[in-house]
Coordinates of C-alpha atoms in Angstrom, one line a residue:
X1 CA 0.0 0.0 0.0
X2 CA 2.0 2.9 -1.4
X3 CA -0.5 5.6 0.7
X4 CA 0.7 4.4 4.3
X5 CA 3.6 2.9 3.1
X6 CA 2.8 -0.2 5.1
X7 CA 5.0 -3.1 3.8
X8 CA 5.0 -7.3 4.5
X9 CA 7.1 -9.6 3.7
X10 CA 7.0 -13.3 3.8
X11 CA 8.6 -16.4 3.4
X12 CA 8.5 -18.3 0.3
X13 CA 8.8 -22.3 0.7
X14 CA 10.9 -23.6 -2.7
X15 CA 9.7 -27.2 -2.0
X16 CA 5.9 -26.7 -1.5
X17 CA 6.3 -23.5 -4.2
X18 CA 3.9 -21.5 -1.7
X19 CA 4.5 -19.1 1.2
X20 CA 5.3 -21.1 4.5
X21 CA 2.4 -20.0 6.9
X22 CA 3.3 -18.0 10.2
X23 CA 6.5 -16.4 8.5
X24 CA 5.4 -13.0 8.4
X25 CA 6.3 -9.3 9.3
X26 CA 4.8 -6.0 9.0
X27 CA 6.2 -2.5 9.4
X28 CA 5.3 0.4 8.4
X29 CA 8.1 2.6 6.6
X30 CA 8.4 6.4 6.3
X31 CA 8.4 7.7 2.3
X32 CA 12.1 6.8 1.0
X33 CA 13.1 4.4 3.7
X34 CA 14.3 0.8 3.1
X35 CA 15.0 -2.3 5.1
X36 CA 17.9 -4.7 5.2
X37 CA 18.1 -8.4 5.5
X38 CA 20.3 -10.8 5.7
X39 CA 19.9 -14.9 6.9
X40 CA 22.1 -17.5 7.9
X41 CA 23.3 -20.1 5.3
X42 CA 21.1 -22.6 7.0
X43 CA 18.1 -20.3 6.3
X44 CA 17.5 -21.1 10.5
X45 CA 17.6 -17.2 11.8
X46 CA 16.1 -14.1 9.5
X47 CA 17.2 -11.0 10.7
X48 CA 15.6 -7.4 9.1
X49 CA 16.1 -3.9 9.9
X50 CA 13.8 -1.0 9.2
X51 CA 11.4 1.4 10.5
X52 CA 8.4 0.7 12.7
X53 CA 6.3 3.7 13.1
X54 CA 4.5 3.5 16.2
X55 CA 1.8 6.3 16.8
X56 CA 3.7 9.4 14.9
X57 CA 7.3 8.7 16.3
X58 CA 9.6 6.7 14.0
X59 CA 11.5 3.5 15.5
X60 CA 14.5 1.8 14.2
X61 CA 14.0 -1.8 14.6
X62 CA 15.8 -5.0 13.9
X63 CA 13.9 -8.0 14.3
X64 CA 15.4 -11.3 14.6
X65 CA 13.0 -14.6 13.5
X66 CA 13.5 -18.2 13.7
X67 CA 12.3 -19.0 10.2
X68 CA 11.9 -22.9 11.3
X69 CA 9.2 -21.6 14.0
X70 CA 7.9 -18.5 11.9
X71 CA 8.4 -16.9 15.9
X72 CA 10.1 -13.4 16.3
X73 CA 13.4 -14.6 18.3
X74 CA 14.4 -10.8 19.6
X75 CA 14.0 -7.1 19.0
X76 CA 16.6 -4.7 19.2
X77 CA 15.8 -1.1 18.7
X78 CA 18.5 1.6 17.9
X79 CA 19.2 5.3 17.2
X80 CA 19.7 4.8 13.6
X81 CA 18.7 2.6 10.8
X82 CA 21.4 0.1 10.1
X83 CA 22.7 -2.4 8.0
X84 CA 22.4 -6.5 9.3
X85 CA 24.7 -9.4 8.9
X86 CA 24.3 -12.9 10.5
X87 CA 27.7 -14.8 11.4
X88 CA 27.5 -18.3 9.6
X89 CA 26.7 -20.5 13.0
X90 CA 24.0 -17.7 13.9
X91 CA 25.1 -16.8 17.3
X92 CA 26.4 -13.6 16.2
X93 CA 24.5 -10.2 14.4
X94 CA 26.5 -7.0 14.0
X95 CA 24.4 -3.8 13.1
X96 CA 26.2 -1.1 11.3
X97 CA 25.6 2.7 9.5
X98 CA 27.4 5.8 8.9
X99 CA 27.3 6.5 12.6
X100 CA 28.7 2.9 13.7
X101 CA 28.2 0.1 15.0
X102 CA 28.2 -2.9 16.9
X103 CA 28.1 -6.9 17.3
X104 CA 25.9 -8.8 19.6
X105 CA 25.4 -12.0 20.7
X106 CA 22.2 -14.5 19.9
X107 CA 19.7 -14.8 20.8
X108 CA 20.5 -12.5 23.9
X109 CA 21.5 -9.3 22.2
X110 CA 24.4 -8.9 24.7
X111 CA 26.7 -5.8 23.1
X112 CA 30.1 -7.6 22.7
X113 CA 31.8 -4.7 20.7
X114 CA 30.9 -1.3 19.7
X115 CA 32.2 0.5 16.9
X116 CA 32.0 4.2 16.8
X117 CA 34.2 4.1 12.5
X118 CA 32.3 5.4 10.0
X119 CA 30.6 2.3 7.7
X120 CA 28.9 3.1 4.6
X121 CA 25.6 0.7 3.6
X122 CA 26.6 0.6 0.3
X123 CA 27.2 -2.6 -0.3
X124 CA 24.2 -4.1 2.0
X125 CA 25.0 -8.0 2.8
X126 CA 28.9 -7.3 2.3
X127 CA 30.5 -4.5 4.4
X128 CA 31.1 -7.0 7.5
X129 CA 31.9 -10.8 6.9
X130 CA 32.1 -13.4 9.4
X131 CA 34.0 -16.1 9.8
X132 CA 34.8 -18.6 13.0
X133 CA 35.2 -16.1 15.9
X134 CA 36.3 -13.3 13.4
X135 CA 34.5 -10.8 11.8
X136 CA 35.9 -8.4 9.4
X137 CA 34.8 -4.6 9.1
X138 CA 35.3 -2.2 6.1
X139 CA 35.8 1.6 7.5
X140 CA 34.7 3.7 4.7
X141 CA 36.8 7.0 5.4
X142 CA 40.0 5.5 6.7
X143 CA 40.8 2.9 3.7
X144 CA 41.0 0.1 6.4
X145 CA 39.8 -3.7 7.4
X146 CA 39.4 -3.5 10.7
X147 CA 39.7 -7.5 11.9
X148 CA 38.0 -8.4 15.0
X149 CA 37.9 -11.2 17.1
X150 CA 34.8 -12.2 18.8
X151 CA 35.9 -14.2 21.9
X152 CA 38.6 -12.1 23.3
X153 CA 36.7 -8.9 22.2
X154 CA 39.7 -7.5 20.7
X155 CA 41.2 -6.3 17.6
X156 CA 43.5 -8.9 15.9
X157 CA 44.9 -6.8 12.8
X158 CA 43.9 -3.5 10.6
X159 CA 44.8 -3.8 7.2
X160 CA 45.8 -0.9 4.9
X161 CA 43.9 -0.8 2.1
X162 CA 45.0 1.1 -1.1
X163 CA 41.3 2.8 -1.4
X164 CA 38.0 2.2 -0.2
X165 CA 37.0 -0.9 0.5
X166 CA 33.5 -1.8 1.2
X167 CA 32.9 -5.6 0.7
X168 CA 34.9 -8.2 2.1
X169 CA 34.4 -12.0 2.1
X170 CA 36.2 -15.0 3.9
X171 CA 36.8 -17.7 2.3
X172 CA 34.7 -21.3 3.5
X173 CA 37.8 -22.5 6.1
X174 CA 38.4 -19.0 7.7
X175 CA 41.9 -19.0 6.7
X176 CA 41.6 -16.4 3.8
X177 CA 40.1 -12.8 3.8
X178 CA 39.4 -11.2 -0.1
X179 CA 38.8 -7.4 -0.1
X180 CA 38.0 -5.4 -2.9
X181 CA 37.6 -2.1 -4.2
X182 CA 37.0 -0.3 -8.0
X183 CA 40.0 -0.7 -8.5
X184 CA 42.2 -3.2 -6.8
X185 CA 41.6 -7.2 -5.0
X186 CA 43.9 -8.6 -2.2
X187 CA 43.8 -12.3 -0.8
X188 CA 45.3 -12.3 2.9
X189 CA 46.1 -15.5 4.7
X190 CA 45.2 -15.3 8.2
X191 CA 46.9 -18.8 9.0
X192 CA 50.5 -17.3 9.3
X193 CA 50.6 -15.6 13.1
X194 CA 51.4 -11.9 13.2
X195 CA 53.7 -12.2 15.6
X196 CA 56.8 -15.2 15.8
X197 CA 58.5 -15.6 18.7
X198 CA 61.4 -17.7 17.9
X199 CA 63.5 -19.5 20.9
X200 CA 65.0 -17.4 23.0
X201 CA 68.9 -16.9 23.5
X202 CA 70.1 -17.8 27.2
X203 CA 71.2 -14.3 27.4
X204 CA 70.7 -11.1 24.9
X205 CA 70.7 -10.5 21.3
X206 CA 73.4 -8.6 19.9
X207 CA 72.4 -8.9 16.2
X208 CA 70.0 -10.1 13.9
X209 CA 69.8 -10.5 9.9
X210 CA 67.4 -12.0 7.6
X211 CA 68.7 -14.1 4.7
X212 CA 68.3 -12.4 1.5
X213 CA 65.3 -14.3 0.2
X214 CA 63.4 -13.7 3.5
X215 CA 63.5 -17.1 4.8
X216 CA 66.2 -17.4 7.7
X217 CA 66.8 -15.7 10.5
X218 CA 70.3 -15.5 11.9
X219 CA 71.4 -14.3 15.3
X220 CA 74.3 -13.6 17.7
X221 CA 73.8 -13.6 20.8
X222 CA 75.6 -13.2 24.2
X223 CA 75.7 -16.5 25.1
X224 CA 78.4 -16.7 22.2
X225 CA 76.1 -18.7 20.1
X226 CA 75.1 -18.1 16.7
X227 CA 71.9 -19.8 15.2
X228 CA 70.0 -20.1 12.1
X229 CA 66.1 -19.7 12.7
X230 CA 63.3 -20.8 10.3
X231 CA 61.6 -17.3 9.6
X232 CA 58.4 -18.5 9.0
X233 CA 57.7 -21.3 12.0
X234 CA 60.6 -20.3 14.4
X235 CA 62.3 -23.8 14.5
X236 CA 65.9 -24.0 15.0
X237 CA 67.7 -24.7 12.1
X238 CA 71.2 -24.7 13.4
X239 CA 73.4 -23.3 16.1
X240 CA 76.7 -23.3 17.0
X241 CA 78.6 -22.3 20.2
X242 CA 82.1 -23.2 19.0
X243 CA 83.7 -19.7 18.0
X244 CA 83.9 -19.1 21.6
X245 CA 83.2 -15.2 21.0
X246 CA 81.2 -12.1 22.0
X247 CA 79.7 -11.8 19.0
X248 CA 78.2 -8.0 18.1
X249 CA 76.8 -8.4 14.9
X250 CA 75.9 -10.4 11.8
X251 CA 75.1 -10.1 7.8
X252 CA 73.8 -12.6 5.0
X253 CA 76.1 -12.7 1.3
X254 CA 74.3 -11.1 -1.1
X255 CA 73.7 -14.8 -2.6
X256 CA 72.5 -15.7 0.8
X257 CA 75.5 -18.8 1.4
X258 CA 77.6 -17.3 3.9
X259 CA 77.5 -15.9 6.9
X260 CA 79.8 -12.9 8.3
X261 CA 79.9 -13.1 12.1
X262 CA 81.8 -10.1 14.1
X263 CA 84.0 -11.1 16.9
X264 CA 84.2 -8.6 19.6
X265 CA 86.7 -10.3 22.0
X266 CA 89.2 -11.6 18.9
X267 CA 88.9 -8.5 16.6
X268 CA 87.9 -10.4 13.5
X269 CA 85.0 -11.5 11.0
X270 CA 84.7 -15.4 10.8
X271 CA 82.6 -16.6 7.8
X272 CA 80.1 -19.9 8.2
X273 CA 78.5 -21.5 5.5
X274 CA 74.8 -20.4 6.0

C-alpha cells in the first residue's frame, strides 16, 4: 500500500512452491526508507532492519525470526537505521551505518563490541563478513579492514587498504580474507601468526639479519652462540657455540651462502657456510 507505506514480507517455501504459513512481518516505513536483511546459510535465523512507526514517532528496529518456527526470536531497537549481517553459525549479528556500530550476541542481544568508524551501507550483505570467531569490518573514510575477534573482544589486525574498501568476504575454512575495491583485489592469509616468537637466546641478542630471500633468521647472541632460525615457523635450524666469542653483529652474502659473524673479544670476522 504505497498511501501508508505499510510493507509485509513473507517467506516463500521452494519445496511446496507457496508461502510457508506464520512467516510473516509488518512495518510500516516512512516515504524513502528501506529495510535490510540478511539470513544465515542454514536459512535457520532471518534478521531485518527498518522502521516501525508507532503512533507518529519513528523506531529503528531489527527483528530477529527463527524461520523454522515463523516466531520473532528478539527485538533490538537503535538510534539509527542500520545495515544486518548474520555470522554463519547464527550466534552472532552485527548492526552497522554511517554512525557505527556494533556486534551482539544470539539470541540474547548482549553488546560484545561497539564501533564508533564510519561504515557506509553501500554494499548491504557485504560490508562485514564473518568467519569462526572473526569478523571483518570495512571503515569507509580510513581505507582500512578493521579484523575483530569475537571471543577475546579484541582487535586482531587493521589492514591498509590502497582505497576504499567496502565488501569483504572470507573464504569457507576462515583461513583467507578477499577485499575489494574499484580498482584493486587482495587475498590475505590469516593462518600465518602476526607475531613469531622464535626461541629465546640464554642471554641477549646482539644482532640479527634475515637471509636475502626472507627465509632465515640468523642471530648472535651473548651466550656466544650463533643460530639459524626458520623465519616462518621459528624452528631452529642450526646453532653453534664453538667460535667461543662475544659476538656483536651479523650479515647474510648477497647470494644468501655465507654468513659474516663479528667477533668482539678476537677483533675479527669469521665466515660460516649459512
Amino acid at each position: 500500500d504505497e498511501k501508508s507505506s505499510y510493507v509485509t514480507f513473507r517467506v516463500f517455501d521452494l519445496k511446496t512452491e507457496a508461502f510457508a504459513s506464520g512467516h510473516q512481518a509488518s512495518n510500516t516505513l516512512p516515504p524513502g526508507t528501506s529495510w535490510e536483511w540478511d539470513v544465515t546459510p542454514d536459512g535457520g535465523l532471518l534478521a531485518v532492519s527498518s522502521v516501525e512507526i508507532q503512533g507518529s514517532d519513528p523506531s529503528n528496529v531489527v527483528n530477529i525470526y527463527d524461520l523454522k518456527t515463523g516466531q520473532r526470536v528478539n527485538q533490538l531497537r537503535l538510534a539509527t537505521h542500520c545495515s544486518v549481517h548474520l555470522s554463519r553459525d547464527g550466534k552472532y549479528i552485527s548492526c552497522f551505518s554511517e554512525a557505527g556500530g556494533a556486534v551482539y550476541t544470539l539470541p540474547g542481544l548482549e553488546r560484545i563490541g561497539e564501533f564508533k568508524e564510519y561504515f557506509r551501507e553501500r554494499y548491504r550483505g557485504l560490508n562485514s563478513a564473518f568467519a569462526g570467531n572473526r569478523v571483518a569490518l570495512p571503515i569507509g573514510m580510513q581505507n582500512r579492514i578493521r579484523l575483530w575477534d569475537l571471543e577475546s573482544r579484541r582487535d586482531v589486525a587493521m589492514l591498509d587498504e590502497p582505497e576504499s574498501t567496502d565488501p569483504v568476504a572470507f573464504t569457507p575454512d576462515g583461513n583467507s580474507l578477499l577485499t575489494f575495491g574499484e580498482r584493486h583485489a587482495r587475498l590475505y592469509r590469516l593462518t600465518t601468526p602476526e607475531r613469531l616468537d622464535a626461541p629465546a637466546h640464554a642471554a641477549a641478542v646482539h644482532a640479527t639479519a634475515f637471509s636475502p630471500d626472507g627465509g632465515h633468521l640468523a642471530s648472535a647472541g651473548m651466550n656466544r652462540a650463533v643460530r639459524v632460525s626458520d623465519a616462518r615457523t621459528g624452528k631452529v635450524i642450526w646453532q653453534t657455540e664453538e667460535l667461543h666469542g662475544l659476538y656483536q653483529c651479523v650479515a647474510y652474502s648477497p647470494d644468501g651462502k655465507w654468513l659474516a659473524v663479528g667477533d668482539f673479544d678476537a677483533d675479527s670476522v669469521w665466515l660460516l657456510d649459512a
